[in-house]
Short mmCIF file of C-alpha atoms in Angstrom, two decimals:
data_model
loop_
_atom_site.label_atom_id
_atom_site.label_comp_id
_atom_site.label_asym_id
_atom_site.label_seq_id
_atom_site.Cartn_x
_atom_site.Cartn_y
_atom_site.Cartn_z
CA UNK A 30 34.25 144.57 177.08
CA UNK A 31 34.68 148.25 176.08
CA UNK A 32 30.91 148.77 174.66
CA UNK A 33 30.26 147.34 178.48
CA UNK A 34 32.31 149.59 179.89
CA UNK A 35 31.17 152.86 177.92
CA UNK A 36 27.69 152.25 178.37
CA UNK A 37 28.11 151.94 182.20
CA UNK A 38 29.82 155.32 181.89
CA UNK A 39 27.17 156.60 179.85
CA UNK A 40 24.67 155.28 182.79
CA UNK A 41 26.27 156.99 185.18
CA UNK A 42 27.36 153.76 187.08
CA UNK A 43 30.90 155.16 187.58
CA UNK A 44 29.47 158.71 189.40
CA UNK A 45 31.61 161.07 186.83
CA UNK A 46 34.79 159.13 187.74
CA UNK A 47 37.31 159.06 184.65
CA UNK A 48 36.91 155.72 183.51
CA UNK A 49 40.24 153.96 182.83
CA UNK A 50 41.89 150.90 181.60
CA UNK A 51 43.02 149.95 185.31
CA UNK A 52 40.54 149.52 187.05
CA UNK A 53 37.12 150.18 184.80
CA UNK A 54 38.74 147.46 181.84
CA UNK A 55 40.19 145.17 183.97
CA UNK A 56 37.22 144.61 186.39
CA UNK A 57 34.88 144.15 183.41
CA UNK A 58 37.44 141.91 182.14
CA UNK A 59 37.17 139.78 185.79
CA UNK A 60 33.40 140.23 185.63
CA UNK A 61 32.99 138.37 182.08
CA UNK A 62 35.45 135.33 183.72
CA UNK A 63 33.42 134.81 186.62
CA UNK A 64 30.14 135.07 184.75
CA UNK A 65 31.10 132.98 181.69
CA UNK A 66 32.89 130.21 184.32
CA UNK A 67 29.28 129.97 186.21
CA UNK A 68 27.23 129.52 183.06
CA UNK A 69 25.81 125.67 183.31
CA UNK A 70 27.16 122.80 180.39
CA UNK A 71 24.55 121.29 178.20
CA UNK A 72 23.62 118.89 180.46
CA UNK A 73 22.88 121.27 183.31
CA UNK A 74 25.65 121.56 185.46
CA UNK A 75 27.84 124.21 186.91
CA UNK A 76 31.05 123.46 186.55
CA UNK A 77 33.69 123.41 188.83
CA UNK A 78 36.62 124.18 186.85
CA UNK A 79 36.64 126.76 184.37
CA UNK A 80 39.88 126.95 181.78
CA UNK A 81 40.78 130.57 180.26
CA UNK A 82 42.67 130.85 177.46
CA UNK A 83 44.78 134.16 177.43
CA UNK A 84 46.17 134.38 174.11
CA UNK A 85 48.93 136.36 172.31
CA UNK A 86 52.58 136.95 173.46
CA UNK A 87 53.82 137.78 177.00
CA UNK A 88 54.69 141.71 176.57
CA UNK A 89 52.41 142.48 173.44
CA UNK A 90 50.58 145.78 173.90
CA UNK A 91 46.88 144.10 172.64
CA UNK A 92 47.11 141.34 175.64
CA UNK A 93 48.30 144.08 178.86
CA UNK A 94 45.25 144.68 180.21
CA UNK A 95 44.02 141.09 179.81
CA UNK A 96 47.02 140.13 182.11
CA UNK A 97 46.62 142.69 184.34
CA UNK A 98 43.01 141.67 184.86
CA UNK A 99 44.22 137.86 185.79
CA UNK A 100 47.01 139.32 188.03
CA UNK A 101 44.16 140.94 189.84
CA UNK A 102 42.12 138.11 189.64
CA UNK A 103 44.31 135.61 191.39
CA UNK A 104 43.68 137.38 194.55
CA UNK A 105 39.97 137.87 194.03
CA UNK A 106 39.54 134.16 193.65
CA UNK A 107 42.29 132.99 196.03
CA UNK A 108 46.01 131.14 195.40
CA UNK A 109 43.76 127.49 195.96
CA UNK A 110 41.58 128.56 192.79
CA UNK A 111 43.62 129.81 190.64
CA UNK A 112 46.29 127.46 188.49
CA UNK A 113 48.49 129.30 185.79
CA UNK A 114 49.61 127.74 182.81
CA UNK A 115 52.33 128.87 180.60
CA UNK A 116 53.04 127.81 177.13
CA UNK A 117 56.15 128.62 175.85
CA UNK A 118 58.62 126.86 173.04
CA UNK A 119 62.13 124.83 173.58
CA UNK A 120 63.14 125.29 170.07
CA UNK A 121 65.92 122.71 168.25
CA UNK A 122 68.96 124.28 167.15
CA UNK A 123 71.34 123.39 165.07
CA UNK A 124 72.57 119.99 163.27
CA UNK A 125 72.91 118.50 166.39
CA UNK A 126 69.41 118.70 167.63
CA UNK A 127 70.76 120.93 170.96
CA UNK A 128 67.15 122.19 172.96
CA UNK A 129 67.19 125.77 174.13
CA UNK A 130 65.71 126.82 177.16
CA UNK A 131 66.78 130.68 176.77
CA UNK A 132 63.06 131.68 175.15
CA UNK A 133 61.25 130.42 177.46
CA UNK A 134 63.59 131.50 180.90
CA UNK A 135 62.87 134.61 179.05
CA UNK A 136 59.31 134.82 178.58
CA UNK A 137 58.79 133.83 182.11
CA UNK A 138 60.67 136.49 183.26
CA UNK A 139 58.81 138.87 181.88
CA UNK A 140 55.61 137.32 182.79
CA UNK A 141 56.88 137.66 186.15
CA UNK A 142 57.76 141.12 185.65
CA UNK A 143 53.92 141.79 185.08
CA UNK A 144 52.65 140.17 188.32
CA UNK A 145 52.13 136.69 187.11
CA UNK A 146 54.03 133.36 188.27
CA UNK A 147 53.43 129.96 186.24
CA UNK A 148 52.29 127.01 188.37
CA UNK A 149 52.77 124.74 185.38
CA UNK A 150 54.93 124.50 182.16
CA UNK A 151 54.11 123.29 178.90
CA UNK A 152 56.92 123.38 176.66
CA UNK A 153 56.25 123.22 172.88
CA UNK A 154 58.70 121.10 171.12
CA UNK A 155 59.70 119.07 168.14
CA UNK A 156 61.31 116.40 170.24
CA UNK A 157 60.97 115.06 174.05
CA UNK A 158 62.58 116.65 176.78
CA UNK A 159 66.67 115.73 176.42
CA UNK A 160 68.59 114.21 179.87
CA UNK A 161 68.31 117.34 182.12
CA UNK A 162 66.16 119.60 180.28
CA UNK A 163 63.43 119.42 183.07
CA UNK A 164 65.77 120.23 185.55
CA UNK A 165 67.51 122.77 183.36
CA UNK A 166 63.72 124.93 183.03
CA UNK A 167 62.53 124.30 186.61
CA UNK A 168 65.46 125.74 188.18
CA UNK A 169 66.12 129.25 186.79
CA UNK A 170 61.75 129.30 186.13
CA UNK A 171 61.18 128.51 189.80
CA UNK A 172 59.13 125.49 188.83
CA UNK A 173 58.73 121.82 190.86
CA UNK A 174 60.21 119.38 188.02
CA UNK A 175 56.87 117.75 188.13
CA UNK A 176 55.59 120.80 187.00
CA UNK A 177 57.19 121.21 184.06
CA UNK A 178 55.59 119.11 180.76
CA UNK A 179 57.06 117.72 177.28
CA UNK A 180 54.11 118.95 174.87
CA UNK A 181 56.30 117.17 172.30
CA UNK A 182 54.96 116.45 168.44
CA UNK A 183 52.84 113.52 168.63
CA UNK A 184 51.30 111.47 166.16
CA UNK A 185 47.88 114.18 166.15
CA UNK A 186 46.60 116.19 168.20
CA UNK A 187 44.19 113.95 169.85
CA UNK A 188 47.24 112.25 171.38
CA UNK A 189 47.98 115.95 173.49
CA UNK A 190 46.02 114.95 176.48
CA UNK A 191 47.10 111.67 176.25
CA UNK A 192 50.36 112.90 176.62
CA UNK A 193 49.89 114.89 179.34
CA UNK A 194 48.04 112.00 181.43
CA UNK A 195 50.99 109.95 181.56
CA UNK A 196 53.37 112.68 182.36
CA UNK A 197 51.13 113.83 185.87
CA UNK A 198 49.34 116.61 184.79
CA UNK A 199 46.17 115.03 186.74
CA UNK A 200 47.87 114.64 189.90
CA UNK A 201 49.27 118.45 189.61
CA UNK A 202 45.93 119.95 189.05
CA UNK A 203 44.45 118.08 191.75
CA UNK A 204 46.92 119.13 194.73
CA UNK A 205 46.95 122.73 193.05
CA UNK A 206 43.37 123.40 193.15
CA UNK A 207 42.49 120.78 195.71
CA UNK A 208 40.19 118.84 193.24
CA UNK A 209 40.15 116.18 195.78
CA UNK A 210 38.06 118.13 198.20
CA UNK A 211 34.88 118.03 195.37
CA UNK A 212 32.49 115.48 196.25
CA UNK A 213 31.95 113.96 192.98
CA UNK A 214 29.10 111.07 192.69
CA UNK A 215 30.33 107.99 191.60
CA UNK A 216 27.80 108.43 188.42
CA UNK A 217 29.76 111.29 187.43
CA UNK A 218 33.18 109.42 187.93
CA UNK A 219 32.12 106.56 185.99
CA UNK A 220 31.01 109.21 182.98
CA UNK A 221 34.21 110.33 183.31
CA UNK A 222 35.87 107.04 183.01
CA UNK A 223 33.57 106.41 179.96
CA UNK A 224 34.68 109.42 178.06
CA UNK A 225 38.22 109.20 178.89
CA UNK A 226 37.84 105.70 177.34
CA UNK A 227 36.61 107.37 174.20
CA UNK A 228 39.04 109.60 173.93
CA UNK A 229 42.20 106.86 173.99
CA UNK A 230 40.06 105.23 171.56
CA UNK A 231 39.50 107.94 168.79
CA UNK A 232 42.87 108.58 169.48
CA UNK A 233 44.06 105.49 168.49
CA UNK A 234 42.24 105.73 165.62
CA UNK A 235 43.82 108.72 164.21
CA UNK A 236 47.18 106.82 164.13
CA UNK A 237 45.76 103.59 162.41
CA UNK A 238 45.84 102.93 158.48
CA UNK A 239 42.32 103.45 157.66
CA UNK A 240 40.47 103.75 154.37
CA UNK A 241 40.85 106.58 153.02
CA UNK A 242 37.85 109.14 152.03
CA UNK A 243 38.75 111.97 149.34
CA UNK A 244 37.00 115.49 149.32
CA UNK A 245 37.39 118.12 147.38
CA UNK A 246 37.16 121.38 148.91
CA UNK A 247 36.20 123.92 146.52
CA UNK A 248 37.05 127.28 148.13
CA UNK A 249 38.61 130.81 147.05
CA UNK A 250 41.15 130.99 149.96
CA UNK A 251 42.71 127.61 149.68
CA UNK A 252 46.22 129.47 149.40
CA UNK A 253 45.73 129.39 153.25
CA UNK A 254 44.22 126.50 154.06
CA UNK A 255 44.00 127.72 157.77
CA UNK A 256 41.38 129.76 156.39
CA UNK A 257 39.22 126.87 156.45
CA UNK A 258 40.24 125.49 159.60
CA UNK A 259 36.87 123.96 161.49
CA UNK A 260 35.68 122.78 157.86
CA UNK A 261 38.95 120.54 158.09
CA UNK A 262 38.33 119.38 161.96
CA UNK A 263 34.97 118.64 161.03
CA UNK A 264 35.60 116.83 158.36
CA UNK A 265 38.29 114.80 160.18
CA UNK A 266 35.89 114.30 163.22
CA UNK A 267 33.62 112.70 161.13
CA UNK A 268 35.83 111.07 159.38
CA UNK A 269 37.44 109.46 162.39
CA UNK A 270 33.92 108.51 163.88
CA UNK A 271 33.09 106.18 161.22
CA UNK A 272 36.50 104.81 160.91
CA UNK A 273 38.25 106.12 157.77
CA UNK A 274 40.99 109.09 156.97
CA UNK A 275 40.17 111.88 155.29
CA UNK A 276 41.73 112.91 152.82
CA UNK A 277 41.44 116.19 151.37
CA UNK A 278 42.07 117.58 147.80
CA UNK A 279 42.26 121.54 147.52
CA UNK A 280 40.37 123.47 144.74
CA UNK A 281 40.93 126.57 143.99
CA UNK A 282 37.57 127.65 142.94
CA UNK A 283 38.86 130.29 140.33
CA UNK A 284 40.75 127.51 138.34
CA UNK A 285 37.35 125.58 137.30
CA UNK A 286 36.13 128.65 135.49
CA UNK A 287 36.12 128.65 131.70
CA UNK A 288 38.33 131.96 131.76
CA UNK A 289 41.13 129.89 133.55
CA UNK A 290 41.13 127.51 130.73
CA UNK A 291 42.78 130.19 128.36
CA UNK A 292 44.30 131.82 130.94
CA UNK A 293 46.13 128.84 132.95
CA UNK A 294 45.43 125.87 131.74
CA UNK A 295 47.41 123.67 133.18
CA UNK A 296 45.76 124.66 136.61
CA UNK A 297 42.16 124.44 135.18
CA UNK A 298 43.44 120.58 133.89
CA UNK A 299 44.33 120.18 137.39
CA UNK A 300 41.48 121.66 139.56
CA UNK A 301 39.35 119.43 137.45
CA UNK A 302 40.92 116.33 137.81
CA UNK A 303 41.06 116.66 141.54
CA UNK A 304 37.60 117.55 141.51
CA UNK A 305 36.16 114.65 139.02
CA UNK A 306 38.57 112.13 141.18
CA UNK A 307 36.82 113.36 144.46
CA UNK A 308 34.47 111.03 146.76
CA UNK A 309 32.72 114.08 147.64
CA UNK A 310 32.71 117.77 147.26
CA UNK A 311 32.08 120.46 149.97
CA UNK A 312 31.52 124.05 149.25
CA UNK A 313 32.40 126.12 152.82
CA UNK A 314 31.01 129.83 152.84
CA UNK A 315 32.74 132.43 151.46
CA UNK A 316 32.69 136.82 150.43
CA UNK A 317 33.06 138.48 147.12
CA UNK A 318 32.61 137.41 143.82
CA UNK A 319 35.87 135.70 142.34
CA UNK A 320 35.51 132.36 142.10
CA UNK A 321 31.69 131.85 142.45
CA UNK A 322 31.16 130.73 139.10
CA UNK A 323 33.49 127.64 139.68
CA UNK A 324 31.84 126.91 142.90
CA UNK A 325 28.33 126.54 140.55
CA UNK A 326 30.19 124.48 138.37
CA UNK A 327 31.21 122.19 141.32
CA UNK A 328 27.83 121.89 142.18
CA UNK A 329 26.67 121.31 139.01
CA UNK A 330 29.33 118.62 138.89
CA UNK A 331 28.09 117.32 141.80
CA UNK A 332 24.55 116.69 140.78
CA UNK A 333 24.80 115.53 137.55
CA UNK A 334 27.16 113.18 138.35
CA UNK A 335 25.65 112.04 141.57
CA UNK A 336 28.73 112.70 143.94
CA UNK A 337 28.17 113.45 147.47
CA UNK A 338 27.76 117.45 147.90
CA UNK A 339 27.55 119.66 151.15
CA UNK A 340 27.29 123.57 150.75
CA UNK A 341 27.78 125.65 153.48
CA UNK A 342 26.34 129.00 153.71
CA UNK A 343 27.51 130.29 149.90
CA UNK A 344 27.82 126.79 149.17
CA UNK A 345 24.11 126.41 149.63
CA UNK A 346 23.57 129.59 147.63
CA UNK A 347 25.31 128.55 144.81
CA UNK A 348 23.62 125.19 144.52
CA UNK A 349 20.64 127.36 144.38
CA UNK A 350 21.75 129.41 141.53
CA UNK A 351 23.47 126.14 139.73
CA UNK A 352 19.79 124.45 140.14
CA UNK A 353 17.72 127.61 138.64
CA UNK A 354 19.79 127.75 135.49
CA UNK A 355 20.16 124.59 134.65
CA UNK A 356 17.15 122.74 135.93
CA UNK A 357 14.52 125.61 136.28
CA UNK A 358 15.29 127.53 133.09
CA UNK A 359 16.17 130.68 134.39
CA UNK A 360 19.46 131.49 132.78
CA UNK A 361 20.09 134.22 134.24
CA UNK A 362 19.71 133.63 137.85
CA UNK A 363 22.16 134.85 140.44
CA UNK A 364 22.40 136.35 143.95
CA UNK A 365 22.14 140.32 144.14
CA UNK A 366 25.07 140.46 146.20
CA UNK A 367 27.21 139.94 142.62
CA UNK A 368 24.85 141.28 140.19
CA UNK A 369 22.36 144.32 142.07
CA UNK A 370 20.16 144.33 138.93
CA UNK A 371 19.86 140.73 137.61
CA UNK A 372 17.34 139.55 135.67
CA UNK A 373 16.54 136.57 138.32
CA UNK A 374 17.56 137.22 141.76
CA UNK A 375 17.53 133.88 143.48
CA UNK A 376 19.29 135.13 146.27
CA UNK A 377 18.54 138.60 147.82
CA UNK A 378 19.91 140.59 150.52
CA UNK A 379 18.00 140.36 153.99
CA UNK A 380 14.87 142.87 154.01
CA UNK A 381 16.06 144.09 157.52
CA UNK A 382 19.40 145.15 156.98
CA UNK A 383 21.22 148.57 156.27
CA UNK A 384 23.04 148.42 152.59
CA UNK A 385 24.81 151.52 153.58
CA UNK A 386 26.34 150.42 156.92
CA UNK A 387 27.39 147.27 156.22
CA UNK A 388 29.66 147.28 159.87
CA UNK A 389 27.86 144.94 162.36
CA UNK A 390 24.64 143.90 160.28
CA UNK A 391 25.82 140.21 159.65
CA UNK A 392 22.63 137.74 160.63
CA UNK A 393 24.87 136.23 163.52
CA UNK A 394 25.33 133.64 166.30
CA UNK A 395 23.04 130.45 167.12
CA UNK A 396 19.33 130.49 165.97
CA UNK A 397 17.15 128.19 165.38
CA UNK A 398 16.64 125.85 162.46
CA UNK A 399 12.85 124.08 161.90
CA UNK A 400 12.38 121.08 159.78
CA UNK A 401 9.43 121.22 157.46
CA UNK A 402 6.16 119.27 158.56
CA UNK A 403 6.18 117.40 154.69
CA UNK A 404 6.74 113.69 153.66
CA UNK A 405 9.66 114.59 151.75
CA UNK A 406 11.68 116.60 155.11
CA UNK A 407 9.83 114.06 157.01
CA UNK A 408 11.94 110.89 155.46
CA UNK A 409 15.07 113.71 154.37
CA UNK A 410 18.29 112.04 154.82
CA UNK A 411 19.88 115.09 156.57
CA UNK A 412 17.01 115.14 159.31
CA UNK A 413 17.68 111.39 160.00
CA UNK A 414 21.52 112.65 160.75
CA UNK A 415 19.77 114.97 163.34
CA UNK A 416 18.29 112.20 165.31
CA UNK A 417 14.82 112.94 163.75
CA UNK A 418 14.95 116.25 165.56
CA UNK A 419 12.17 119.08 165.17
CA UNK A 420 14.60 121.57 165.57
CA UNK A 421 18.32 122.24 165.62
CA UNK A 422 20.50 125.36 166.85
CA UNK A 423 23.26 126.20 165.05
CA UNK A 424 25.40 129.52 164.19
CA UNK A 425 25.32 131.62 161.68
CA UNK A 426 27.21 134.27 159.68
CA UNK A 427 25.65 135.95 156.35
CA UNK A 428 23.67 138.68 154.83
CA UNK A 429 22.06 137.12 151.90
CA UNK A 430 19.91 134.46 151.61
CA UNK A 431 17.59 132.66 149.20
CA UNK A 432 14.88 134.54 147.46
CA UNK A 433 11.08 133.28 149.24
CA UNK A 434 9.64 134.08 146.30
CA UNK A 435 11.16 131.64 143.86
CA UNK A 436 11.22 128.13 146.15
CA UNK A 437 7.97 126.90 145.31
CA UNK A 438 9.04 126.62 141.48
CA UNK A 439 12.71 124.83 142.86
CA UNK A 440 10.68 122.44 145.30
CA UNK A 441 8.39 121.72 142.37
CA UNK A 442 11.24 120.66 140.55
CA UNK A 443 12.94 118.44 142.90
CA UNK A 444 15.26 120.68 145.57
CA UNK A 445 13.52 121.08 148.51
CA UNK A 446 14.37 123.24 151.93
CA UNK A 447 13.60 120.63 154.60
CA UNK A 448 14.77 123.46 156.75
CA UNK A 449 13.57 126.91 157.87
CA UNK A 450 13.98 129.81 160.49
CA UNK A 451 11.91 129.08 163.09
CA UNK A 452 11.15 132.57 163.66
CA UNK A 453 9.66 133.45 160.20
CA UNK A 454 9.43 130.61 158.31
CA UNK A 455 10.81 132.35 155.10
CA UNK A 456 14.53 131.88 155.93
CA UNK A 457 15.44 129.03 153.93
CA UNK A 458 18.01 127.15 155.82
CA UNK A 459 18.72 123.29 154.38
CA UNK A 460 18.20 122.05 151.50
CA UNK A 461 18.08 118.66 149.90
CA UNK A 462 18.03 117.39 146.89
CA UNK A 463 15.44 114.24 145.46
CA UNK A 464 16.71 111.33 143.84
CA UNK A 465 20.45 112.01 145.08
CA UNK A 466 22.95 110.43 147.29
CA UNK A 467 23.42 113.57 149.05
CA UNK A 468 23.26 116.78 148.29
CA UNK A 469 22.55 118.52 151.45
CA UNK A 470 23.57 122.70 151.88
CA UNK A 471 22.98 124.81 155.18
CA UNK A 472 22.97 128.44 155.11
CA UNK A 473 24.43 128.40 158.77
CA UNK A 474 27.43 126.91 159.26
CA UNK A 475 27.53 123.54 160.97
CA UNK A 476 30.77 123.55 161.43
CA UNK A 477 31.41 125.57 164.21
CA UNK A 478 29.75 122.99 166.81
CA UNK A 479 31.79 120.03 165.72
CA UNK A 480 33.38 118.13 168.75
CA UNK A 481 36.01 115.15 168.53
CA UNK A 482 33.37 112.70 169.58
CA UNK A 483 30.31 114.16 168.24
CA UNK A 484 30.92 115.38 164.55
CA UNK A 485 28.76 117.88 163.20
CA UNK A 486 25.65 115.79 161.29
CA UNK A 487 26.06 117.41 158.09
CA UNK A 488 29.78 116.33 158.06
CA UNK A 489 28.91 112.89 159.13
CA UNK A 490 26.47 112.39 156.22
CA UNK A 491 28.81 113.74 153.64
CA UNK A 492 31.72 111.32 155.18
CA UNK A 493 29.13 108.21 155.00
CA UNK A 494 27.75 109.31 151.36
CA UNK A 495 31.13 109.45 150.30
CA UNK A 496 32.30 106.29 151.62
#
């Protein structure tokens, strides 16, 4: 938004006027809405709703131009287009279990303060609404009572719309943005119908006892396991589509190392029992060098043992390193991003890229990924997840990536990279492993296109392999 906004300056599009946060930053702001809300779905279509999430806390410095830009933009779209939710909390307090409605009469208020009025409430809570707690919010918010929603702890998260179905939310949106005037095809209706369906239905499955699936994620920042948070909804998406619960077993990569041994080792007993007692074993991306060594152990793990393995981004990287030293006979292999000067580089930094500013050089975003035209990618288990595909788009985020140079002496040894840039061709991208269950990595990260009811492939193969 600002880099828009400077370079118009720079243009001259503002005529020397001094360019300010009200209304140079807050137009752009409206600008990027409306262009982003007219941008057609995957299959084609325009949509005709378009939901905003404006995130932070009502009176934080970082979000007050973002909220002046939808106060403004409520009257450039009209009152009939424009439907303002608010999500606040009714914390529990006390012994008793007593609701409070104080935090969010306050936060309202101030919200109001700035311009903005909530259409519709939806109060965070531990527990349903108590007798007159409804009332209680919608009189001193100035909210209808069937405005005002219980987005109580259910039994996941799946069961959130659910929730709000039964309670009216449908019936809300459609008088306060006249839904009901949009002709809608009775194709499109019965699509609907079919995914709603789906929905209840994957829901449901969440809060049945199914067999459970263990995987070990081998990480470096498993001390916040947020840190890892679309690894774990991918994993559960997949998890859910072929009917079983995931269960996951944390692995602090560090701990596998021989130096934790001496060190700690009651945590290197530990790591390695949860790792030797896993279904499967997923290595998600990662920066720096602690803990890589035990993320080439768990690969090495993985292979020799024949368990289930997906590497993602350094996870692929270090089953490329694991594979030269111990299969290839280069001892001394390693990526240059941990040792400059190493006798084997297996993994180099991208030709293209500045080493000295390192700020914004990151091989980003969604690009494309070509399978190989050779019997081996042809039959590969990971382009069978992809539908047989040619071709798959998916996002990246890294700077290094496997040496071109040494690949024909790892495919002649049994790892082969069914996958590469489309662009180039010398990007390797996925790999697979002969004579394996599955042992699949991806240098981009799959995990970032995962949806409820279409899991990411790579997940979905893991999930199956392991099961």
């Amino acid at each position: 938004i600002y880099r828009e906004v400077i370079d118009k300056e720079r243009r001259g599009d503002y005529l020397g006027k001094t360019v300010q946060v009200v209304p140079h930053i807050t137009n752009a702001i409206q600008d990027w809405v409306e262009r982003v809300g007219s941008v057609p779905t995957e299959n084609g279509r325009v949509p005709d709703v378009c939901i905003v999430e404006l995130g932070g806390t009502v009176g934080d410095i970082e979000s007050a131009p973002f909220i002046e830009a939808m106060r403004q933009f409520q009257f450039r779209v009209g009152h009939d287009n424009f439907c303002l939710i608010h999500v606040s909390l009714v914390p529990v307090v006390g012994a008793v279990g007593e609701q409070k409605t104080k935090p969010t009469q306050a936060s309202v208020r101030d919200l109001r303060g700035l311009g903005l009025s909530p259409d519709i409430l939806a109060c965070r809570s531990a527990i349903p609404f108590a007798e007159g707690i409804r009332e209680k919010l919608s009189m001193f918010c100035q909210v209808s009572p069937k405005q005002v929603f219980s987005v109580h702890d259910c039994e996941s998260l799946y069961h959130v719309p659910i929730l709000l179905q039964q309670q009216g939310i449908i019936d809300v949106l459609n008088d306060r943005l006249k839904l009901k005037d949009l002709v809608i095809s009775t194709e499109r209706r019965a699509e609907g119908d079919s995914l709603w369906a789906q929905w209840r239905e994957f829901a449901r499955r969440r809060a049945r006892d199914l067999d459970e699936v263990t995987i070990a994620i081998v990480g470096k920042y498993t001390y916040l396991t947020d840190s890892y948070i679309s690894v774990v909804k991918a994993l559960e998406h997949a998890a859910l589509n072929i009917n079983r619960k995931v269960k996951l077993s944390w692995v602090e990569a560090s701990d596998l190392e021989e130096g934790s041994k001496h060190k700690d080792p009651l945590k290197y007993h530990e790591a390695w029992q949860h790792m030797c007692a896993a279904d499967g074993i997923l290595v998600p991306g990662g920066f720096g060098e602690r803990g890589v060594e035990g993320k080439v152990l768990a690969a090495k793990w993985a292979r020799e043992h024949n368990v289930p393995y997906l590497g993602i981004c350094l996870g692929l990287q270090v089953a490329v390193i694991e594979f030269a030293r111990n299969v290839c006979g280069m001892p001394n292999a390693h990526s240059t991003e941990f040792r400059e000067n190493c006798d084997e580089p297996v993994v180099v930094f991208m030709p293209e890229i500045d080493r000295t500013t390192m700020g914004g050089t990151m091989r980003l975003g969604s690009r494309p990924t070509k399978f190989q035209d050779s019997e081996f990618a042809r039959q590969s288990k990971i382009k069978q997840l992809y539908a047989g595909a040619d071709e798959v788009h998916e996002r990246h985020r890294h700077r290094y990536e496997v040496n071109p140079e040494k690949v024909s002496a790892f495919e002649a040894k049994g790892l082969h990279f069914v996958g590469r840039d489309a662009e180039t061709g010398e990007r390797m991208e996925i790999l697979e492993l002969a004579n394996h269950p599955y042992y699949v990595a991806a240098q981009y990260h799959p995990e970032y296109l995962t949806r409820p009811l279409n899991p990411s492939p790579p997940f979905l193969g893991l999930l199956l392999a392991a099961s």
